Coordinates of C-alpha atoms and ligand atoms in Angstrom, one line a residue:
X337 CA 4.0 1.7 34.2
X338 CA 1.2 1.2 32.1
X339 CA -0.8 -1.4 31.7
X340 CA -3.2 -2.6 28.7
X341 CA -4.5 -5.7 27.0
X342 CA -2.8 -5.3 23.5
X343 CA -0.4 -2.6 22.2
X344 CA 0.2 -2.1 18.6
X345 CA 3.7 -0.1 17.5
X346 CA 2.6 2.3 14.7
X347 CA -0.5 3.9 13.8
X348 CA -0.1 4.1 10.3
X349 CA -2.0 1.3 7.5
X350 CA -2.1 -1.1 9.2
X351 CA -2.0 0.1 12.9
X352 CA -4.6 2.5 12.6
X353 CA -6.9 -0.3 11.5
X354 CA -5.8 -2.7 13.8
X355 CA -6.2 -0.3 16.8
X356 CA -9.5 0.9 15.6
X357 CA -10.9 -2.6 15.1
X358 CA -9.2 -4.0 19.0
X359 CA -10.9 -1.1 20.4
X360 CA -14.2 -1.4 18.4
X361 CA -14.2 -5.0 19.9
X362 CA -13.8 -3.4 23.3
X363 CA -10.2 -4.3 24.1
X364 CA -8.3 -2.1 26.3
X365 CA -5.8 -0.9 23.5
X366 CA -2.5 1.5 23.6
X367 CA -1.2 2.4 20.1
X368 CA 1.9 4.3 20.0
X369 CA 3.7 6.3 16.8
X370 CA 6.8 8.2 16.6
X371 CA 5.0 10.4 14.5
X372 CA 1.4 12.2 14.4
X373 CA -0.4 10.3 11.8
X374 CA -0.9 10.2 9.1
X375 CA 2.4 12.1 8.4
X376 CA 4.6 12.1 5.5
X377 CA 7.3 10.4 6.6
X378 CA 6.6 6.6 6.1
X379 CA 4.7 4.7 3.9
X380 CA 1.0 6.0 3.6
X381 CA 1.2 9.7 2.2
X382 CA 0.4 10.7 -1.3
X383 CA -3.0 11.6 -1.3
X384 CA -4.2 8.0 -3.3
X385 CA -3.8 4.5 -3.3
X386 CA -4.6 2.1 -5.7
X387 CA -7.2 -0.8 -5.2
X388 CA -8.5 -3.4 -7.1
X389 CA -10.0 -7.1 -7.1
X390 CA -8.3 -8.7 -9.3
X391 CA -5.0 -8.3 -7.7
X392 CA -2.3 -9.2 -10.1
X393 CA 0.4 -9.9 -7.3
X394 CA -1.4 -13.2 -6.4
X395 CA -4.7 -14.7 -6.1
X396 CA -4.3 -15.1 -1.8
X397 CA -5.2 -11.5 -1.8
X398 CA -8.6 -11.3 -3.5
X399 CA -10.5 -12.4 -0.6
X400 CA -8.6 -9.9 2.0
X401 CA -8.9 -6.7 -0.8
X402 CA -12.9 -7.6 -1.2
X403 CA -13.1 -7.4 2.6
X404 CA -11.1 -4.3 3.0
X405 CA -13.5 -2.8 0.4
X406 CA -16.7 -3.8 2.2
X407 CA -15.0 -2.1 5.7
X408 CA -14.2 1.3 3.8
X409 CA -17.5 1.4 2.7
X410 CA -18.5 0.9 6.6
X411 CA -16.1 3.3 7.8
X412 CA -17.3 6.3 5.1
X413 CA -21.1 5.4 6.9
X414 CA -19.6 5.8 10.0
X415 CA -17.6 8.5 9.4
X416 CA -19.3 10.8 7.1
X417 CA -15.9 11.1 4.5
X418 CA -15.4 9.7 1.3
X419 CA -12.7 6.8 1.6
X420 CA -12.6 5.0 -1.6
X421 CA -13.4 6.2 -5.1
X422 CA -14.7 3.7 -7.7
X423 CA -13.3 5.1 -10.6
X424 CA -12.4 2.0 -12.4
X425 CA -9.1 0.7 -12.8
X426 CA -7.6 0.2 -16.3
X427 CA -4.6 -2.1 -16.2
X428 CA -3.0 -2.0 -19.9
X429 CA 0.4 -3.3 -21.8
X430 CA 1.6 -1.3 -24.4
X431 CA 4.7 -2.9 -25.1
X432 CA 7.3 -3.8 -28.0
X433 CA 7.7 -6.6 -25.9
X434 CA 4.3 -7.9 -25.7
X435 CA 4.1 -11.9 -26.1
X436 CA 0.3 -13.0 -25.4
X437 CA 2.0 -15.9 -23.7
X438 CA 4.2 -14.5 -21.3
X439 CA 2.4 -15.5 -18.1
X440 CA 4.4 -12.6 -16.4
X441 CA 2.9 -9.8 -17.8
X442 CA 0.5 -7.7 -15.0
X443 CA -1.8 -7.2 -17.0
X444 CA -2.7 -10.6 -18.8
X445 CA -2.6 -12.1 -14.7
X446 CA -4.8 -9.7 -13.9
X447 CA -7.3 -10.5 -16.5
X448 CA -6.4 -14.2 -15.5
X449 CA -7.5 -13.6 -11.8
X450 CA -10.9 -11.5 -13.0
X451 CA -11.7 -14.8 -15.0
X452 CA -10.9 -17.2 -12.4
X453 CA -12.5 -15.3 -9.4
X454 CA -15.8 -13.8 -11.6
X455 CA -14.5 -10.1 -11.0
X456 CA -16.4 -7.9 -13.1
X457 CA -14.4 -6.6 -15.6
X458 CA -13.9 -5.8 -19.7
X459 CA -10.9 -6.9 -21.7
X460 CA -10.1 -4.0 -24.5
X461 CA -8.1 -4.2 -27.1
X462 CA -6.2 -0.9 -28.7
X463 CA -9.2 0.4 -30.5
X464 CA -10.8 0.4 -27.2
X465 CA -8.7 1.8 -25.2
X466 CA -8.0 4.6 -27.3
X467 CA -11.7 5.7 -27.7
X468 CA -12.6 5.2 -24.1
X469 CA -9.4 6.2 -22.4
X470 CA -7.9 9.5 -24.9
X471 CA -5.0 10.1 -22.7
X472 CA -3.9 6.3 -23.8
X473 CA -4.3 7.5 -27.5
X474 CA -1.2 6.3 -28.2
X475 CA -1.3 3.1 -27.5
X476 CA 0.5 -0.1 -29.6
X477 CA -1.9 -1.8 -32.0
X478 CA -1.1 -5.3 -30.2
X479 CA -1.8 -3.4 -27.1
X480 CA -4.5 -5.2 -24.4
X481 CA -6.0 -3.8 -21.1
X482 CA -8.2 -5.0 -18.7
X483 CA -10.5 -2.6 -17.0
X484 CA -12.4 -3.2 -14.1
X485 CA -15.3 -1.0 -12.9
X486 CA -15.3 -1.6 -9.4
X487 CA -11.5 -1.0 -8.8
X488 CA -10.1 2.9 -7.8
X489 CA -8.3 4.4 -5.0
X490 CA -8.8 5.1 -1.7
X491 CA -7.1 8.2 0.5
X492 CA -4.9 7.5 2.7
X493 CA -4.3 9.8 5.3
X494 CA -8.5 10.1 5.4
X495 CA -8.5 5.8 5.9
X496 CA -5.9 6.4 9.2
X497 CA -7.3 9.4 10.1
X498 CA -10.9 8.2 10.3
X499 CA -9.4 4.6 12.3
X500 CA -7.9 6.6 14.4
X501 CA -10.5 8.7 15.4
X502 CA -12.8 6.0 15.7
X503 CA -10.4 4.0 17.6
X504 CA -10.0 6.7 20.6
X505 CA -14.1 7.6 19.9
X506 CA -13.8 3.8 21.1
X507 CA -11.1 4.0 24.3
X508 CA -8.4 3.4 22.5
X509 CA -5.3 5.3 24.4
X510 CA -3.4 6.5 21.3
X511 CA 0.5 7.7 22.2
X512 CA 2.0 10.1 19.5
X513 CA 5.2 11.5 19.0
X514 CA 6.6 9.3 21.0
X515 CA 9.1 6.7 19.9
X516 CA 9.4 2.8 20.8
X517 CA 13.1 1.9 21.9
X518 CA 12.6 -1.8 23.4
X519 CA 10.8 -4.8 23.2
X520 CA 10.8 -7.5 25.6
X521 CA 8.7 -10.4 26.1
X522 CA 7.9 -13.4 28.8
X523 CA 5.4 -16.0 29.4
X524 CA 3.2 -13.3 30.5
X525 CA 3.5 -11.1 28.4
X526 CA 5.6 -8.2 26.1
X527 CA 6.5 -4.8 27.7
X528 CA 7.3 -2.1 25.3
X529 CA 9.4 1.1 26.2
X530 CA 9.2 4.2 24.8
X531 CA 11.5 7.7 24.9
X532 CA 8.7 8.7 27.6
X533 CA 6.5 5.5 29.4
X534 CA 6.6 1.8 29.7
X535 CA 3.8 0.2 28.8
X536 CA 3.0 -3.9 29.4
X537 CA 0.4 -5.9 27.7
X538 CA -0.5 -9.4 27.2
X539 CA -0.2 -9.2 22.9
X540 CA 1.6 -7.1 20.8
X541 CA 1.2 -6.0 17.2
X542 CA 3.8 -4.8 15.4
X543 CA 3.2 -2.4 12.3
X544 CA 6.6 0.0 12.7
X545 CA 6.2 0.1 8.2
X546 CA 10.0 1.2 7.1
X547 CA 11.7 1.2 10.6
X548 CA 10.8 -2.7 11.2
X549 CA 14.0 -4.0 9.8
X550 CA 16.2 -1.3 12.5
X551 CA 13.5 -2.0 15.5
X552 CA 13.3 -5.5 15.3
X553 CA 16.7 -7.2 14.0
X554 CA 17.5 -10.5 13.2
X555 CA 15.9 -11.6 10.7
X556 CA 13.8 -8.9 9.7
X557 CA 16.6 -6.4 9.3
X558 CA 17.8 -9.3 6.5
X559 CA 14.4 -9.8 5.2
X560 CA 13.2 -6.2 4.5
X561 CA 14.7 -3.4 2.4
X562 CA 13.6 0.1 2.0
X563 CA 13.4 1.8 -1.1
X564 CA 12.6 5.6 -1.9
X565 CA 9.7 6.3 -4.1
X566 CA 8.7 10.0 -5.9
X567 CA 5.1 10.8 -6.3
X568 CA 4.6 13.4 -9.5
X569 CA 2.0 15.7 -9.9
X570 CA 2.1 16.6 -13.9
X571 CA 0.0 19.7 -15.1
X572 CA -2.6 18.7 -17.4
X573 CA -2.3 20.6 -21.1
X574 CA -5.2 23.2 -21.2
X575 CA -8.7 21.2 -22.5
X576 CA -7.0 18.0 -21.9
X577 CA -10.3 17.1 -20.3
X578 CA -9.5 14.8 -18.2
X579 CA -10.7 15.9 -15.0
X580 CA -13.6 13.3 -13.5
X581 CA -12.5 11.2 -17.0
X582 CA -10.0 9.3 -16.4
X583 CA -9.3 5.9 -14.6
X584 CA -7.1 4.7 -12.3
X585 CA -4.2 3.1 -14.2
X586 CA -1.3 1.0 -14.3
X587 CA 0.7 1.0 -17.5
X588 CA 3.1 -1.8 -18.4
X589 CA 5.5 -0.6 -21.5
X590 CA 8.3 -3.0 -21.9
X591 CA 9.4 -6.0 -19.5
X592 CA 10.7 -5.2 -16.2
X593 CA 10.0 -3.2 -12.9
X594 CA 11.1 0.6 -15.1
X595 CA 8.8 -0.3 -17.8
X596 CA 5.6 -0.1 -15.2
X597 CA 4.1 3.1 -14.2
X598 CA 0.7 3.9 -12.5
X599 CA -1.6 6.6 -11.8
X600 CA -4.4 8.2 -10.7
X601 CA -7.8 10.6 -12.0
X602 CA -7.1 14.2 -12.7
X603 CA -9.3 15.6 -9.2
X604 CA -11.4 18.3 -9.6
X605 CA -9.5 21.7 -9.1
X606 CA -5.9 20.4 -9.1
X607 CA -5.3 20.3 -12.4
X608 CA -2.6 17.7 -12.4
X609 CA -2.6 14.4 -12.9
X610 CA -0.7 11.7 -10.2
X611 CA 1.9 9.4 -12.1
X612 CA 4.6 7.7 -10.4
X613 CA 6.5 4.5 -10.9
X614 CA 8.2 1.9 -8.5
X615 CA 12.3 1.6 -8.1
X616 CA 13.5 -1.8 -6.3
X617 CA 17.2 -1.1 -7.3
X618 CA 18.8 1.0 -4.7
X619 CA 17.9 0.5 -1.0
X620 CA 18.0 3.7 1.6
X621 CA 17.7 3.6 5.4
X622 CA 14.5 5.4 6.5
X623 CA 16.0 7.7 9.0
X624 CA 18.2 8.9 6.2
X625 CA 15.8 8.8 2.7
X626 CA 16.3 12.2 0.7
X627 CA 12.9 13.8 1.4
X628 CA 13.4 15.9 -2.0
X629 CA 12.9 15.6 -5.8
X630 CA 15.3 17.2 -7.6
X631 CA 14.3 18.8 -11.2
X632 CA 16.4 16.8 -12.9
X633 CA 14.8 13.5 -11.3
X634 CA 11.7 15.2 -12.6
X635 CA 12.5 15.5 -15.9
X636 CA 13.5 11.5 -16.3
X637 CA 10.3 10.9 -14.9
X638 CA 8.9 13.0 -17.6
X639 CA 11.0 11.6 -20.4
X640 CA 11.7 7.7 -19.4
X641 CA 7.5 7.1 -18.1
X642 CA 5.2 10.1 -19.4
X643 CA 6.4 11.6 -22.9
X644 CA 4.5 9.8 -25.7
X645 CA 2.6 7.3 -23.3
X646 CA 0.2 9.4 -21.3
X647 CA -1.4 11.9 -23.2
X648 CA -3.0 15.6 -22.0
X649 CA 0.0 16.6 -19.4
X650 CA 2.9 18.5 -19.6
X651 CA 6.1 18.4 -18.3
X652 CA 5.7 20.6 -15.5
X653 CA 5.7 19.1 -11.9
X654 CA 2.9 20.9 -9.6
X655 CA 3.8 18.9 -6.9
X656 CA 6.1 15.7 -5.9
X657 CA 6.4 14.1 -2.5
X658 CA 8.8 10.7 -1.2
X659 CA 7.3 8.1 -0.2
X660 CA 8.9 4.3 0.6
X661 CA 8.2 0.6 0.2
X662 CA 9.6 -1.6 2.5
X663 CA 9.8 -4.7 0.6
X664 CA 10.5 -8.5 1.2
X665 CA 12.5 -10.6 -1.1
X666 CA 9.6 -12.7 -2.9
X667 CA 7.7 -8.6 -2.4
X668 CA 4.8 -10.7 -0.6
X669 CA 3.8 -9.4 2.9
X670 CA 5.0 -10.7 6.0
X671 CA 2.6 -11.0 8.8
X672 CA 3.5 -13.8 11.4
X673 CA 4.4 -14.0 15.5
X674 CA 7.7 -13.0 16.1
X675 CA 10.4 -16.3 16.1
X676 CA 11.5 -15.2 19.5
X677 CA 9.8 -12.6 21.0
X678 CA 6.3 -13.8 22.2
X679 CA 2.6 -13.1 22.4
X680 CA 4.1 -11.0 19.5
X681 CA 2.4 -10.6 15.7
X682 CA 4.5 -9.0 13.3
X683 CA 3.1 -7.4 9.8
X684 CA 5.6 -5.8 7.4
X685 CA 4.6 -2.8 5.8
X686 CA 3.8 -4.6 2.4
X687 CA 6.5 -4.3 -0.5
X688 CA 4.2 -1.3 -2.1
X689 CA 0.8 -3.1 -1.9
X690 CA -0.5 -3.1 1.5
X691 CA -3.0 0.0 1.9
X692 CA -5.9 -1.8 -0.3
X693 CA -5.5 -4.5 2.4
X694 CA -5.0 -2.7 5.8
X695 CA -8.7 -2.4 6.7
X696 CA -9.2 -5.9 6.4
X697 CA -6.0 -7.0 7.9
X698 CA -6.3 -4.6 11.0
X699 CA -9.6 -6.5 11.5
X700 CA -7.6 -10.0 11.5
X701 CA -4.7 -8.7 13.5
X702 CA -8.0 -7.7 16.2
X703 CA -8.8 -11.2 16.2
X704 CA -5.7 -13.0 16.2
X705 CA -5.5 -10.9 19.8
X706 CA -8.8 -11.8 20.9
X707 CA -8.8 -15.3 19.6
X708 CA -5.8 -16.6 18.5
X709 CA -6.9 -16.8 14.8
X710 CA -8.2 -15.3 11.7
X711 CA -10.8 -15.1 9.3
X712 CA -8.8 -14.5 6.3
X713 CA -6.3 -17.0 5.4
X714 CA -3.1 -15.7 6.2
X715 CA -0.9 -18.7 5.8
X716 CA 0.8 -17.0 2.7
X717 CA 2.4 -14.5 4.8
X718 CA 4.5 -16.9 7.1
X719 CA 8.4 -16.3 7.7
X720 CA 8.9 -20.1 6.9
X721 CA 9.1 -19.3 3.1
X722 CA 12.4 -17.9 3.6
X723 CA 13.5 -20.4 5.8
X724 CA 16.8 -21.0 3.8
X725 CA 17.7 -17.7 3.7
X726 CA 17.0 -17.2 7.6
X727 CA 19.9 -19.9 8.2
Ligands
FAD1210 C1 4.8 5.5 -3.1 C2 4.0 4.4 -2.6 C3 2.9 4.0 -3.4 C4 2.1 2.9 -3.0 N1 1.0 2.6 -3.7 C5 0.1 1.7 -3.2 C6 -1.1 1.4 -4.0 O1 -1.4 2.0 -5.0 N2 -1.9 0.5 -3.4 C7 -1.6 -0.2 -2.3 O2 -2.4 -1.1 -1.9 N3 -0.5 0.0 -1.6 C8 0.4 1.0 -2.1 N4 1.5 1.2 -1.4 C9 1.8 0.4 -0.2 C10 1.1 0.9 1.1 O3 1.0 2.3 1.1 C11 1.9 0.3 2.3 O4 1.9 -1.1 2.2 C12 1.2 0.8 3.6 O5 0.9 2.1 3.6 C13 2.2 0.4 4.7 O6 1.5 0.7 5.9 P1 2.2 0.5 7.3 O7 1.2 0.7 8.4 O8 3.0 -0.8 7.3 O9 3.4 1.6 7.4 P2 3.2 3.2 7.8 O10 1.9 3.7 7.3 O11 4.4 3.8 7.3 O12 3.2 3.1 9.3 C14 4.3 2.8 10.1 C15 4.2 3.6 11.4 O13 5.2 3.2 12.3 C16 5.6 4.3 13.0 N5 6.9 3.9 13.7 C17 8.0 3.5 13.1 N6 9.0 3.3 14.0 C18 8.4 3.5 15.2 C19 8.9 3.5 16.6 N7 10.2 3.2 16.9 N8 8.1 3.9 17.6 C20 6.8 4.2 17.3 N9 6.3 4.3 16.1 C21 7.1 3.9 15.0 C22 5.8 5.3 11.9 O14 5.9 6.6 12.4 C23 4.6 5.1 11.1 O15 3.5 5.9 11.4 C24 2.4 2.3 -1.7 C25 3.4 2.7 -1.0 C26 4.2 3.7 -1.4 C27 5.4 4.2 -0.5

């Protein structure tokens, strides 16, 4: 039997910041993952992640993104690699379906958000974006975009990598490849056992991403679906010459979740450019997600999101990878104590938007543990929203 002052359940996003900042705060800290991370096999794989102030979702997250920003700056001083890449994010609509009106559309909340918060940022019209962005040459004349020049990615295995380094440079024990197969909890405290230990603490975080739902049950198993995700690497055309020139994008071209797609910059020496989009239609369980893209799944991508939108890339796939969200019904986060199990926080792995957050929110998870509550406001993220669908 071990015994520690908080335990966190998975070392991916969010874990891997939480752990880094209990253990930075001198907290005796176990972490434990099923896998090694960061792995391929949950939610934080694929090389990039987008992030960005004015975050169209909703305006509760601007204050947690800006501080997750300031942290990845702190880690990359810490750690010597490069964690997040300003290379401006360009957030356009391009659609027959364009109303200036329609308070739904991503891009016009994002530009609302910029103006209401004083993010930096440009609003472009199609003249615009078609001189400063050429692989958007085709845009609609009633097109709009909204481009902000502190917004990029960041890396995602480097962010957990880095955390979790740091976190065990710190004293954090870290327990890989082994998996968590109960929960229990009393007025003293939780005890968590594994396929290989049992290990008791006085708090527990919970960050198991898509396996939640399977570990935890009622109501989360209700509350959170999984759904697959394919990552495509396109081959840019010869001279596209987009490599170090382009932004960080997400494309809206008609209404509805198909008619969004989002990438990345061409990186030096790939020769490829990242596009991918988001499918909330048919829910998988994680344990059995097909791990492949098939050719044919390729060539939809190709044909439905890239041909005549994005220009400079070919059809040919270099590379594709799966990746899942696990999302909530309203696709805000949940991050609350567990209704029934105690000393117990629970954060769910973020309906496709989390990783621009997790520095930040591993640094409130730390003091929640240490002190009960939280810089950031996190009174969003409650369980009560769903209240009548819990009954
Ligand atoms: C394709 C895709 C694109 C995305 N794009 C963006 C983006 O551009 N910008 C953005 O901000 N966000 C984006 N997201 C969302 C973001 O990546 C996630 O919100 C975030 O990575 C979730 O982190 P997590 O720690 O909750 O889950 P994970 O990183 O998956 O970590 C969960 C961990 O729990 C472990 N675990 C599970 N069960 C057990 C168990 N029984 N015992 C022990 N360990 C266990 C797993 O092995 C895993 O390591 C995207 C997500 C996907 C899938």
């Amino acid at each position: 039997m071990e015994h520690c002052e908080v335990i966190v359940i998975g070392l991916g996003a969010m874990g891997a910041a939480t752990v880094y900042q209990l253990a930075k705060a001198g907290v005796d800290v176990v972490g434990i993952d099923r896998y090694h991370p960061p792995h391929t096999l949950g939610s934080s794989h694929g090389d990039t992640r987008i992030t960005r102030l004015s975050v169209g979702e909703g305006a509760q997250y601007v204050p947690i993104v800006k501080r997750a920003q300031q942290l990845w700056r702190e880690l990359e001083a810490l750690s010597g690699e490069s964690l997040f890449e300003q290379s401006g994010l360009l957030a356009l609509t391009s659609s027959p379906d364009f109303d200036p009106d329609d308070k739904s559309d991503f891009t016009l909340r994002t530009i609302g958000l910029a103006k209401a918060y004083g993010i930096e940022h440009e609003v472009l019209d199609a003249k615009q974006i078609r001189q400063r962005f050429p692989q958007f040459a085709h845009v609609r004349d009633d097109a709009i975009g909204y481009f902000e020049p502190g917004g990029g990615f960041v890396r995602p295995e480097r962010c957990i990598e880095v955390q979790l380094r740091l976190a065990a440079q710190h004293g954090a024990t870290l327990h890989t490849g082994e998996t968590v197969t109960g929960i229990s909890s009393d007025e003293h405290g939780v005890t968590v056992t594994t396929n290989l230990r049992t290990v008791k603490a006085g708090k527990l975080v919970f960050s198991a991403g898509n396996w939640a739902g399977g570990l935890l049950g009622e109501p989360f198993d209700r509350l959170l679906s999984v759904y697959r995700q394919m990552l495509f690497w396109f081959e840019l055309e010869p001279g596209a010459g987009l490599e170090g020139a382009s932004p960080t994008f997400i494309l809206t071209h008609g209404r509805g979740d198909n008619n969004i797609n989002y990438g990345f910059p061409a990186q030096p020496g790939e020769g490829s450019l990242k596009i991918a989009t988001a499918q909330y239609h048919t829910a998988s369980q994680p344990d059995l997600l097909d791990r492949s893209v098939s050719a044919e799944q390729a060539r939809a991508m190709y044909e439905q999101q890239v041909q005549g939108r994005i220009a400079g890339v070919t059809d040919k796939v270099l590379k594709s990878a799966v990746c899942a969200y696990t999302v909530t019904p309203d696709r805000h986060f949940i991050i609350d104590q567990h209704p029934t199990l105690k000393h117990t926080l629970v954060v769910s792995a973020c309906s496709g938007h989390g990783f621009k957050h997790s520095a930040a929110l591993g640094e409130a998870f730390a003091q929640w543990c240490t002190r009960g509550s939280t810089d950031l406001d996190l009174s969003s993220f409650t369980l009560k929203r769903f209240e009548g669908t819990l009954s």
